[in-house]
Each structure stands twice: as structure tokens, then as C-alpha cells.
mmCIF file of C-alpha atoms in Angstrom:
data_model
loop_
_atom_site.group_PDB
_atom_site.id
_atom_site.type_symbol
_atom_site.label_atom_id
_atom_site.label_comp_id
_atom_site.label_asym_id
_atom_site.label_seq_id
_atom_site.Cartn_x
_atom_site.Cartn_y
_atom_site.Cartn_z
ATOM 1 C CA UNK A 1 0.016 11.491 -16.961
ATOM 2 C CA UNK A 2 0.750 8.012 -15.620
ATOM 3 C CA UNK A 3 4.128 7.891 -17.387
ATOM 4 C CA UNK A 4 5.054 11.286 -15.922
ATOM 5 C CA UNK A 5 4.066 10.149 -12.424
ATOM 6 C CA UNK A 6 6.064 6.939 -12.776
ATOM 7 C CA UNK A 7 9.211 8.741 -13.918
ATOM 8 C CA UNK A 8 8.964 11.363 -11.195
ATOM 9 C CA UNK A 9 8.277 9.029 -8.289
ATOM 10 C CA UNK A 10 11.033 6.664 -9.407
ATOM 11 C CA UNK A 11 13.528 9.515 -9.466
ATOM 12 C CA UNK A 12 12.493 10.883 -6.062
ATOM 13 C CA UNK A 13 12.262 7.586 -4.195
ATOM 14 C CA UNK A 14 15.317 6.150 -5.909
ATOM 15 C CA UNK A 15 17.407 9.071 -4.670
ATOM 16 C CA UNK A 16 16.132 9.413 -1.108
ATOM 17 C CA UNK A 17 15.242 5.849 -0.047
ATOM 18 C CA UNK A 18 18.430 4.004 0.874
ATOM 19 C CA UNK A 19 19.252 1.213 3.327
ATOM 20 C CA UNK A 20 20.581 3.909 5.644
ATOM 21 C CA UNK A 21 17.366 5.949 5.510
ATOM 22 C CA UNK A 22 15.267 2.814 6.050
ATOM 23 C CA UNK A 23 17.326 1.848 9.090
ATOM 24 C CA UNK A 24 16.955 5.402 10.422
ATOM 25 C CA UNK A 25 13.181 5.206 9.932
ATOM 26 C CA UNK A 26 13.112 1.996 11.972
ATOM 27 C CA UNK A 27 14.785 3.962 14.773
ATOM 28 C CA UNK A 28 11.931 6.456 14.650
ATOM 29 C CA UNK A 29 13.413 9.207 12.466
ATOM 30 C CA UNK A 30 11.028 11.016 10.114
ATOM 31 C CA UNK A 31 12.516 11.319 6.558
ATOM 32 C CA UNK A 32 11.890 15.063 6.246
ATOM 33 C CA UNK A 33 13.952 15.501 3.075
ATOM 34 C CA UNK A 34 12.021 12.732 1.324
ATOM 35 C CA UNK A 35 8.651 14.164 2.341
ATOM 36 C CA UNK A 36 9.714 17.642 1.174
ATOM 37 C CA UNK A 37 10.629 16.196 -2.237
ATOM 38 C CA UNK A 38 7.307 14.364 -2.441
ATOM 39 C CA UNK A 39 5.454 17.573 -1.611
ATOM 40 C CA UNK A 40 7.428 19.672 -4.077
ATOM 41 C CA UNK A 41 6.583 17.250 -6.890
ATOM 42 C CA UNK A 42 2.884 17.047 -6.006
ATOM 43 C CA UNK A 43 2.958 13.267 -5.592
ATOM 44 C CA UNK A 44 0.801 13.094 -2.456
ATOM 45 C CA UNK A 45 -2.027 15.060 -4.083
ATOM 46 C CA UNK A 46 -1.746 13.424 -7.507
ATOM 47 C CA UNK A 47 -5.254 11.899 -7.568
ATOM 48 C CA UNK A 48 -7.119 14.838 -6.004
ATOM 49 C CA UNK A 49 -9.124 17.300 -8.180
ATOM 50 C CA UNK A 50 -7.417 20.535 -9.131
ATOM 51 C CA UNK A 51 -10.295 22.587 -7.731
ATOM 52 C CA UNK A 52 -9.641 20.959 -4.348
ATOM 53 C CA UNK A 53 -5.921 21.646 -4.336
ATOM 54 C CA UNK A 54 -4.794 18.503 -6.127
ATOM 55 C CA UNK A 55 -2.939 17.735 -9.355
ATOM 56 C CA UNK A 56 -6.002 16.365 -11.139
ATOM 57 C CA UNK A 57 -4.710 12.925 -12.076
ATOM 58 C CA UNK A 58 -7.015 9.921 -12.203
ATOM 59 C CA UNK A 59 -7.113 7.174 -9.609
ATOM 60 C CA UNK A 60 -5.750 4.793 -12.244
ATOM 61 C CA UNK A 61 -2.833 7.186 -12.749
ATOM 62 C CA UNK A 62 -2.115 6.973 -9.025
ATOM 63 C CA UNK A 63 -1.529 3.216 -9.284
ATOM 64 C CA UNK A 64 2.071 3.701 -10.427
ATOM 65 C CA UNK A 65 2.754 5.976 -7.449
ATOM 66 C CA UNK A 66 1.435 3.480 -4.913
ATOM 67 C CA UNK A 67 3.231 0.585 -6.595
ATOM 68 C CA UNK A 68 6.471 2.594 -6.490
ATOM 69 C CA UNK A 69 5.930 3.285 -2.793
ATOM 70 C CA UNK A 70 5.983 -0.493 -2.359
ATOM 71 C CA UNK A 71 8.885 -1.117 -4.695
ATOM 72 C CA UNK A 72 11.129 1.378 -2.900
ATOM 73 C CA UNK A 73 9.523 0.625 0.517
ATOM 74 C CA UNK A 74 9.083 4.344 1.148
ATOM 75 C CA UNK A 75 9.323 4.840 4.947
ATOM 76 C CA UNK A 76 6.400 7.258 5.233
ATOM 77 C CA UNK A 77 2.650 7.274 4.459
ATOM 78 C CA UNK A 78 2.832 8.201 0.767
ATOM 79 C CA UNK A 79 0.260 5.582 -0.305
ATOM 80 C CA UNK A 80 -2.040 6.499 2.579
ATOM 81 C CA UNK A 81 -1.853 10.230 1.818
ATOM 82 C CA UNK A 82 -2.654 9.658 -1.859
ATOM 83 C CA UNK A 83 -5.707 7.605 -0.854
ATOM 84 C CA UNK A 84 -6.886 10.121 1.767
ATOM 85 C CA UNK A 85 -6.698 13.008 -0.695
ATOM 86 C CA UNK A 86 -8.540 11.034 -3.391
ATOM 87 C CA UNK A 87 -11.341 10.213 -0.958
ATOM 88 C CA UNK A 88 -11.496 13.813 0.239
ATOM 89 C CA UNK A 89 -11.899 14.900 -3.359
ATOM 90 C CA UNK A 90 -14.725 12.405 -3.921
ATOM 91 C CA UNK A 91 -16.437 13.866 -0.846
ATOM 92 C CA UNK A 92 -16.049 17.404 -2.163
ATOM 93 C CA UNK A 93 -13.422 18.454 0.394
ATOM 94 C CA UNK A 94 -9.987 20.021 -0.001
ATOM 95 C CA UNK A 95 -6.805 17.967 0.254
ATOM 96 C CA UNK A 96 -5.390 17.286 3.692
ATOM 97 C CA UNK A 97 -2.466 19.477 4.717
ATOM 98 C CA UNK A 98 0.777 17.505 4.918
ATOM 99 C CA UNK A 99 1.156 13.792 5.518
ATOM 100 C CA UNK A 100 -2.103 11.954 6.188
ATOM 101 C CA UNK A 101 -3.139 8.437 7.071
ATOM 102 C CA UNK A 102 -6.375 6.524 7.581
ATOM 103 C CA UNK A 103 -7.887 4.117 10.061
ATOM 104 C CA UNK A 104 -10.993 2.045 10.612
ATOM 105 C CA UNK A 105 -12.041 2.355 14.221
ATOM 106 C CA UNK A 106 -14.801 2.745 16.747
ATOM 107 C CA UNK A 107 -15.882 6.339 17.189
ATOM 108 C CA UNK A 108 -18.770 8.773 17.372
ATOM 109 C CA UNK A 109 -19.257 12.307 16.144
ATOM 110 C CA UNK A 110 -21.133 14.860 18.247
ATOM 111 C CA UNK A 111 -21.423 17.955 16.081
ATOM 112 C CA UNK A 112 -17.811 18.379 15.004
ATOM 113 C CA UNK A 113 -16.363 16.616 18.070
ATOM 114 C CA UNK A 114 -15.007 13.093 17.650
ATOM 115 C CA UNK A 115 -14.548 10.564 20.415
ATOM 116 C CA UNK A 116 -13.150 7.131 19.718
ATOM 117 C CA UNK A 117 -10.186 4.806 19.377
ATOM 118 C CA UNK A 118 -8.371 4.093 16.111
ATOM 119 C CA UNK A 119 -6.130 1.023 16.074
ATOM 120 C CA UNK A 120 -3.262 0.129 13.768
ATOM 121 C CA UNK A 121 -2.838 3.648 12.385
ATOM 122 C CA UNK A 122 0.048 3.764 9.921
ATOM 123 C CA UNK A 123 2.506 6.439 11.054
ATOM 124 C CA UNK A 124 -0.068 7.704 13.541
ATOM 125 C CA UNK A 125 2.571 9.425 15.681
ATOM 126 C CA UNK A 126 4.164 11.191 12.694
ATOM 127 C CA UNK A 127 1.322 11.965 10.271
ATOM 128 C CA UNK A 128 -0.373 15.332 10.496
ATOM 129 C CA UNK A 129 -3.941 14.051 10.065
ATOM 130 C CA UNK A 130 -5.874 10.797 10.111
ATOM 131 C CA UNK A 131 -9.045 10.053 8.156
ATOM 132 C CA UNK A 132 -11.740 7.813 9.586
ATOM 133 C CA UNK A 133 -15.447 7.209 9.021
ATOM 134 C CA UNK A 134 -18.478 7.229 11.299
ATOM 135 C CA UNK A 135 -22.116 6.256 11.030
ATOM 136 C CA UNK A 136 -22.868 4.391 7.826
ATOM 137 C CA UNK A 137 -19.227 4.619 6.719
ATOM 138 C CA UNK A 138 -19.822 7.418 4.226
ATOM 139 C CA UNK A 139 -19.273 10.270 6.667
ATOM 140 C CA UNK A 140 -15.559 11.038 6.616
ATOM 141 C CA UNK A 141 -13.862 12.728 9.553
ATOM 142 C CA UNK A 142 -10.391 14.242 9.232
ATOM 143 C CA UNK A 143 -8.658 14.648 12.581
ATOM 144 C CA UNK A 144 -5.362 16.169 13.673
ATOM 145 C CA UNK A 145 -3.165 13.388 15.056
ATOM 146 C CA UNK A 146 -1.764 15.868 17.594
ATOM 147 C CA UNK A 147 -5.195 15.868 19.310
ATOM 148 C CA UNK A 148 -4.922 12.176 20.182
ATOM 149 C CA UNK A 149 -3.256 10.205 22.908
ATOM 150 C CA UNK A 150 -0.818 7.877 21.160
ATOM 151 C CA UNK A 151 -0.083 4.281 22.127
ATOM 152 C CA UNK A 152 2.957 3.325 20.018
ATOM 153 C CA UNK A 153 2.984 0.028 18.133
ATOM 154 C CA UNK A 154 4.742 -1.471 15.116
ATOM 155 C CA UNK A 155 4.176 -4.099 12.452
ATOM 156 C CA UNK A 156 6.740 -6.769 11.580
ATOM 157 C CA UNK A 157 8.665 -4.278 9.448
ATOM 158 C CA UNK A 158 8.824 -1.808 12.363
ATOM 159 C CA UNK A 159 6.569 0.604 10.530
ATOM 160 C CA UNK A 160 4.466 2.578 13.056
ATOM 161 C CA UNK A 161 0.997 1.083 13.515
ATOM 162 C CA UNK A 162 -0.161 3.137 16.482
ATOM 163 C CA UNK A 163 -3.360 3.370 18.486
ATOM 164 C CA UNK A 164 -4.840 6.880 18.587
ATOM 165 C CA UNK A 165 -7.346 7.741 21.307
ATOM 166 C CA UNK A 166 -9.496 10.852 20.750
ATOM 167 C CA UNK A 167 -11.716 12.426 23.400
ATOM 168 C CA UNK A 168 -13.933 15.223 22.131
ATOM 169 C CA UNK A 169 -11.415 16.241 19.471
ATOM 170 C CA UNK A 170 -12.582 18.892 17.026
ATOM 171 C CA UNK A 171 -12.646 17.536 13.467
ATOM 172 C CA UNK A 172 -10.622 19.453 10.900
ATOM 173 C CA UNK A 173 -13.067 18.369 8.173
ATOM 174 C CA UNK A 174 -16.362 16.477 8.121
ATOM 175 C CA UNK A 175 -17.428 15.446 4.622
ATOM 176 C CA UNK A 176 -19.885 12.990 3.110
ATOM 177 C CA UNK A 177 -19.149 10.571 0.302
ATOM 178 C CA UNK A 178 -21.712 10.160 -2.506
ATOM 179 C CA UNK A 179 -24.542 7.727 -1.810
ATOM 180 C CA UNK A 180 -23.248 5.374 -4.507
ATOM 181 C CA UNK A 181 -20.044 4.741 -2.535
ATOM 182 C CA UNK A 182 -19.773 1.507 -0.508
ATOM 183 C CA UNK A 183 -20.229 1.838 3.239
ATOM 184 C CA UNK A 184 -16.790 0.225 3.783
ATOM 185 C CA UNK A 185 -14.891 2.569 1.492
ATOM 186 C CA UNK A 186 -11.943 3.003 3.875
ATOM 187 C CA UNK A 187 -11.429 -0.764 4.166
ATOM 188 C CA UNK A 188 -11.641 -1.192 0.401
ATOM 189 C CA UNK A 189 -9.296 1.705 -0.253
ATOM 190 C CA UNK A 190 -6.772 0.396 2.251
ATOM 191 C CA UNK A 191 -6.854 -3.079 0.719
ATOM 192 C CA UNK A 192 -6.381 -1.557 -2.721
ATOM 193 C CA UNK A 193 -3.262 0.416 -1.827
ATOM 194 C CA UNK A 194 -1.743 -2.538 0.025
ATOM 195 C CA UNK A 195 -2.244 -4.777 -3.025
ATOM 196 C CA UNK A 196 -0.377 -2.242 -5.202
ATOM 197 C CA UNK A 197 2.406 -1.860 -2.638
ATOM 198 C CA UNK A 198 2.824 -5.641 -2.498
ATOM 199 C CA UNK A 199 3.060 -5.733 -6.301
ATOM 200 C CA UNK A 200 5.812 -3.123 -6.144
ATOM 201 C CA UNK A 201 7.666 -4.973 -3.413
ATOM 202 C CA UNK A 202 7.544 -8.189 -5.425
ATOM 203 C CA UNK A 203 9.048 -6.449 -8.449
ATOM 204 C CA UNK A 204 11.979 -5.388 -6.278
ATOM 205 C CA UNK A 205 12.406 -8.924 -4.962
ATOM 206 C CA UNK A 206 12.424 -10.269 -8.511
ATOM 207 C CA UNK A 207 15.150 -7.858 -9.630
ATOM 208 C CA UNK A 208 17.206 -8.548 -6.505
ATOM 209 C CA UNK A 209 16.950 -12.335 -6.869
ATOM 210 C CA UNK A 210 17.839 -12.272 -10.571
ATOM 211 C CA UNK A 211 20.877 -10.041 -9.993
ATOM 212 C CA UNK A 212 22.132 -12.245 -7.168
ATOM 213 C CA UNK A 213 21.575 -15.472 -9.124
ATOM 214 C CA UNK A 214 23.601 -14.099 -12.027
ATOM 215 C CA UNK A 215 26.479 -13.020 -9.767
ATOM 216 C CA UNK A 216 26.712 -15.827 -7.200
ATOM 217 C CA UNK A 217 29.017 -18.566 -8.503
ATOM 218 C CA UNK A 218 28.752 -22.115 -7.188
ATOM 219 C CA UNK A 219 30.354 -25.248 -8.659
ATOM 220 C CA UNK A 220 32.020 -23.139 -11.295
ATOM 221 C CA UNK A 221 29.011 -21.263 -12.704
ATOM 222 C CA UNK A 222 26.376 -18.716 -11.643
ATOM 223 C CA UNK A 223 23.584 -20.327 -9.655
ATOM 224 C CA UNK A 224 21.131 -18.741 -12.100
ATOM 225 C CA UNK A 225 22.258 -21.355 -14.641
ATOM 226 C CA UNK A 226 20.853 -24.175 -12.506
ATOM 227 C CA UNK A 227 17.408 -25.357 -13.567
ATOM 228 C CA UNK A 228 16.039 -25.433 -10.010
ATOM 229 C CA UNK A 229 16.919 -21.761 -9.491
ATOM 230 C CA UNK A 230 15.533 -20.829 -12.893
ATOM 231 C CA UNK A 231 12.271 -22.522 -12.014
ATOM 232 C CA UNK A 232 11.975 -20.605 -8.751
ATOM 233 C CA UNK A 233 12.724 -17.306 -10.479
ATOM 234 C CA UNK A 234 10.078 -18.093 -13.092
ATOM 235 C CA UNK A 235 7.498 -18.667 -10.347
ATOM 236 C CA UNK A 236 8.500 -15.364 -8.722
ATOM 237 C CA UNK A 237 8.141 -13.579 -12.059
ATOM 238 C CA UNK A 238 4.688 -15.091 -12.552
ATOM 239 C CA UNK A 239 3.516 -14.062 -9.083
ATOM 240 C CA UNK A 240 4.885 -10.544 -9.569
ATOM 241 C CA UNK A 241 3.097 -10.085 -12.891
ATOM 242 C CA UNK A 242 -0.135 -11.539 -11.529
ATOM 243 C CA UNK A 243 -0.151 -9.295 -8.449
ATOM 244 C CA UNK A 244 0.614 -6.191 -10.498
ATOM 245 C CA UNK A 245 -2.081 -6.918 -13.088
ATOM 246 C CA UNK A 246 -4.713 -7.621 -10.418
ATOM 247 C CA UNK A 247 -3.845 -4.479 -8.453
ATOM 248 C CA UNK A 248 -3.886 -2.259 -11.531
ATOM 249 C CA UNK A 249 -7.272 -3.677 -12.567
ATOM 250 C CA UNK A 250 -8.608 -2.828 -9.100
ATOM 251 C CA UNK A 251 -7.452 0.781 -9.495
ATOM 252 C CA UNK A 252 -8.816 1.049 -13.029
ATOM 253 C CA UNK A 253 -12.179 -0.409 -11.958
ATOM 254 C CA UNK A 254 -12.477 1.973 -9.013
ATOM 255 C CA UNK A 255 -12.240 5.310 -10.790
ATOM 256 C CA UNK A 256 -15.661 6.513 -9.612
ATOM 257 C CA UNK A 257 -16.109 4.262 -6.570
ATOM 258 C CA UNK A 258 -14.232 1.290 -5.082
ATOM 259 C CA UNK A 259 -14.965 -1.923 -7.007
ATOM 260 C CA UNK A 260 -15.544 -4.587 -4.364
ATOM 261 C CA UNK A 261 -14.926 -7.572 -6.652
ATOM 262 C CA UNK A 262 -11.780 -6.128 -8.169
ATOM 263 C CA UNK A 263 -10.300 -5.132 -4.824
ATOM 264 C CA UNK A 264 -11.161 -8.464 -3.186
ATOM 265 C CA UNK A 265 -9.455 -10.322 -6.031
ATOM 266 C CA UNK A 266 -6.409 -8.034 -5.983
ATOM 267 C CA UNK A 267 -5.823 -8.313 -2.232
ATOM 268 C CA UNK A 268 -6.340 -12.092 -2.292
ATOM 269 C CA UNK A 269 -3.872 -12.543 -5.132
ATOM 270 C CA UNK A 270 -1.315 -10.070 -3.789
ATOM 271 C CA UNK A 271 -1.355 -11.507 -0.257
ATOM 272 C CA UNK A 272 -0.786 -15.016 -1.603
ATOM 273 C CA UNK A 273 1.983 -13.795 -3.907
ATOM 274 C CA UNK A 274 3.657 -11.950 -1.024
ATOM 275 C CA UNK A 275 4.168 -15.180 0.893
ATOM 276 C CA UNK A 276 5.428 -17.111 -2.114
ATOM 277 C CA UNK A 277 7.637 -14.274 -3.331
ATOM 278 C CA UNK A 278 9.360 -13.660 -0.008
ATOM 279 C CA UNK A 279 10.048 -17.384 0.423
ATOM 280 C CA UNK A 280 11.578 -17.682 -3.054
ATOM 281 C CA UNK A 281 13.730 -14.577 -2.689
ATOM 282 C CA UNK A 282 15.171 -15.775 0.612
ATOM 283 C CA UNK A 283 15.752 -19.265 -0.813
ATOM 284 C CA UNK A 284 17.694 -17.856 -3.783
ATOM 285 C CA UNK A 285 19.827 -15.507 -1.699
ATOM 286 C CA UNK A 286 20.425 -18.084 1.011
ATOM 287 C CA UNK A 287 22.006 -17.094 4.325
ATOM 288 C CA UNK A 288 23.058 -13.598 3.256
ATOM 289 C CA UNK A 289 19.440 -12.625 2.693
ATOM 290 C CA UNK A 290 18.644 -13.214 6.366
ATOM 291 C CA UNK A 291 21.255 -10.769 7.643
ATOM 292 C CA UNK A 292 20.263 -7.261 8.729
ATOM 293 C CA UNK A 293 23.170 -5.870 6.695
ATOM 294 C CA UNK A 294 21.582 -7.045 3.433
ATOM 295 C CA UNK A 295 18.646 -4.907 2.299
ATOM 296 C CA UNK A 296 16.384 -7.836 1.319
ATOM 297 C CA UNK A 297 14.619 -7.888 4.676
ATOM 298 C CA UNK A 298 13.401 -4.311 4.299
ATOM 299 C CA UNK A 299 11.114 -5.583 1.538
ATOM 300 C CA UNK A 300 10.227 -9.072 2.773
ATOM 301 C CA UNK A 301 9.242 -7.910 6.266
ATOM 302 C CA UNK A 302 6.906 -5.359 4.693
ATOM 303 C CA UNK A 303 5.353 -7.960 2.429
ATOM 304 C CA UNK A 304 4.679 -10.172 5.445
ATOM 305 C CA UNK A 305 3.046 -7.207 7.193
ATOM 306 C CA UNK A 306 1.078 -5.726 4.290
ATOM 307 C CA UNK A 307 -0.530 -9.029 3.302
ATOM 308 C CA UNK A 308 -2.591 -9.049 6.519
ATOM 309 C CA UNK A 309 -3.392 -5.327 6.745
ATOM 310 C CA UNK A 310 -6.874 -4.155 5.655
ATOM 311 C CA UNK A 311 -8.036 -7.751 5.443
ATOM 312 C CA UNK A 312 -6.046 -10.949 5.049
ATOM 313 C CA UNK A 313 -5.961 -13.282 2.061
ATOM 314 C CA UNK A 314 -8.573 -15.537 3.701
ATOM 315 C CA UNK A 315 -10.850 -12.586 4.507
ATOM 316 C CA UNK A 316 -10.977 -11.326 0.929
ATOM 317 C CA UNK A 317 -11.101 -14.791 -0.642
ATOM 318 C CA UNK A 318 -14.176 -15.600 1.438
ATOM 319 C CA UNK A 319 -15.697 -12.220 0.625
ATOM 320 C CA UNK A 320 -15.150 -12.746 -3.102
ATOM 321 C CA UNK A 321 -16.476 -16.313 -2.944
ATOM 322 C CA UNK A 322 -19.658 -15.275 -1.166
ATOM 323 C CA UNK A 323 -20.273 -12.491 -3.654
ATOM 324 C CA UNK A 324 -19.834 -14.765 -6.644
ATOM 325 C CA UNK A 325 -21.930 -17.598 -5.208
ATOM 326 C CA UNK A 326 -24.744 -15.165 -4.435
ATOM 327 C CA UNK A 327 -25.197 -14.612 -8.178
ATOM 328 C CA UNK A 328 -26.574 -18.115 -8.676
ATOM 329 C CA UNK A 329 -25.958 -20.407 -11.615
ATOM 330 C CA UNK A 330 -27.271 -17.945 -14.159
ATOM 331 C CA UNK A 331 -25.457 -14.894 -12.850
ATOM 332 C CA UNK A 332 -22.062 -16.287 -11.891
ATOM 333 C CA UNK A 333 -20.347 -16.030 -15.275
ATOM 334 C CA UNK A 334 -21.713 -12.586 -16.210
ATOM 335 C CA UNK A 335 -20.640 -11.279 -12.798
ATOM 336 C CA UNK A 336 -17.189 -12.816 -13.102
ATOM 337 C CA UNK A 337 -16.556 -11.345 -16.550
ATOM 338 C CA UNK A 338 -18.150 -7.917 -16.138
ATOM 339 C CA UNK A 339 -17.905 -6.808 -12.520
ATOM 340 C CA UNK A 340 -14.200 -6.034 -12.709
ATOM 341 C CA UNK A 341 -14.175 -4.457 -16.169
ATOM 342 C CA UNK A 342 -13.000 -0.824 -15.987
ATOM 343 C CA UNK A 343 -15.801 1.647 -16.671
#
């Protein structure tokens, strides 16, 4: 099923996501045609159980969809909706209607009425629903974004990262995750999808830099023939492969529940690679890569934004270090070699 997902999402995003559509999204336009195509092909519900209205693919299968969302810098919450619907399925609830997003915030639930503030909500003003958690983190609350007061905000890539304020809003769904799930499932899930999106964005940077280096002629030959450029492209290729492998391992290890070690490693690696990759791509393309007219910035600005969302590189590196050190001398190596092995 993964190969089918990868072919389908590549065809859909490759057709609809263009520099023109990305510029329009930065002006606040919702890409309705793209979302309709995503819905028609079942991409947003790919990892949700069939009995809950989904396609029935595995979470590992969904990795290629989230990575593609990063590669094509899809200007809507495709990755977030896939994650929300997977979590809803794990909690025994039906898929969310339409585009959905998620947020970690401060809120309380009184019966089915939610009051609280959710910060940094991806596409909060445009998504139909937002998923958050209350109490011990295992109680999921799905809310209609239309019931909130919206304070608009953006990240560096001008993707909406709004604040939603709810006052006694009736929850569309209240569901409980299994007891075996971590209490910070939303944070872990968000870090996981951002690591896969970064891996996809890096793959686009690599292709763009290689194509430019083979076409740009300086001193009588393509700059890709110079050893210094070749070295930089090799480093970019290494970082791209490393980020993709780490992110896919996190997805594969989290089939039944988010794997803390795998996700911490993936987000640490991907965030570091994002900084290195963007720097190399801009160095290879030179001045033209810094212009708004060239499409490179649509990817690099997202990499700079995504690397800090749902926990920065330092946050997850410290988290991973503490977890490994807590094993002691006798448990460190077994933990390192087994904790991130797919079940």
C-alpha cells in the first residue's frame, strides 16, 4: 500500500502545488482544488481504520504521504489531518470531517464543553477542526475551529500558526486513547510528522541544488564539476538520507503507540539536517536562491520553521540523552539497540 500512496500523492501534489499556488497561499488563499483532490484520493484518511471511515493503511504506510507533503511543501494541513485521523482511530473514534489540525494548549473540559487557549495552531483559521488533549493527555477533544476566537499569526514561511481561544465550546468528539499510550502523544505525533516533512523538504533541496550545479557554468564548466561544490552536495545527500531514515524508523516503531526514543532521535536529526541543508542549498545557488522569484525559499523557510515546531533540536536531544542515561551502564546498550526496533 505504501507504493500506491507514494505514487498517488506525488501525482496530486506535483500537479496542484506550484510556485503560483504557494504564493497565493501566503496571501491567505485556501487551495480548494488541491484539498478536493486530496479528499477524492483518500489521502487525509489513509492511516485511519476502515471501520472508522478511513482507508485502513498502516502508520508506516503514511510516512510516504507526510514526507511528500514536505517535499512539495503542500500549503495546507495534510500531515496534520493524517495524524489527527490516525489518533482518532486509536481512540476508537471516527475520522474528522474535512481538514483538521492539532495543538497542545491549556484547557479544561466540563462535560463536553471546552474552555482554553491553543497557541501556534497550524492553519487554525482555515481548518475545520482542531484536536487537543486535556487531563492526563490521553483524553482527546475534537473542536470546531469556527467556535473559537482567532488571533492570526504566522511562522517564518508565512504558514498560519494561529491562536484559538475557546470559551465553553461544545466538543465535536471526546475520546480516550488506550492506557498504553504516552501522556504526551500529541507532542510526539507532531514531532514525528515534522521530522518526515523535513526529510521531504531536504530531498527537494538536494534535487534542486544538483540540477542547478549541473546547469550553472562558471569558468568554462558547470559548477558541479568543482570539488568544493561536489563536497557540499555530498554532505547534503548524507543529511537527506539520514533524516529520511530516522523519520521512517520513527513511523515504523510507532505503529501501535508513539515510540519516544525513535521520535526524539528523528526530530533531533531532522532539525539539525534542516539547518545544514538549507545553508548548503543557498550556498550552491548563490544570489538567485535568495530572490522571491526563485522557488527555493518556499522550502528553506519551511525547514527553518519546522525544525523548531513540536520541540526543537535541543529539546529532543536532551530528552533522548536523559532517557538513555537513565538506563545505567548495564542498560544503555540494550536500550539503544532495541528501543527503536519496529515491532
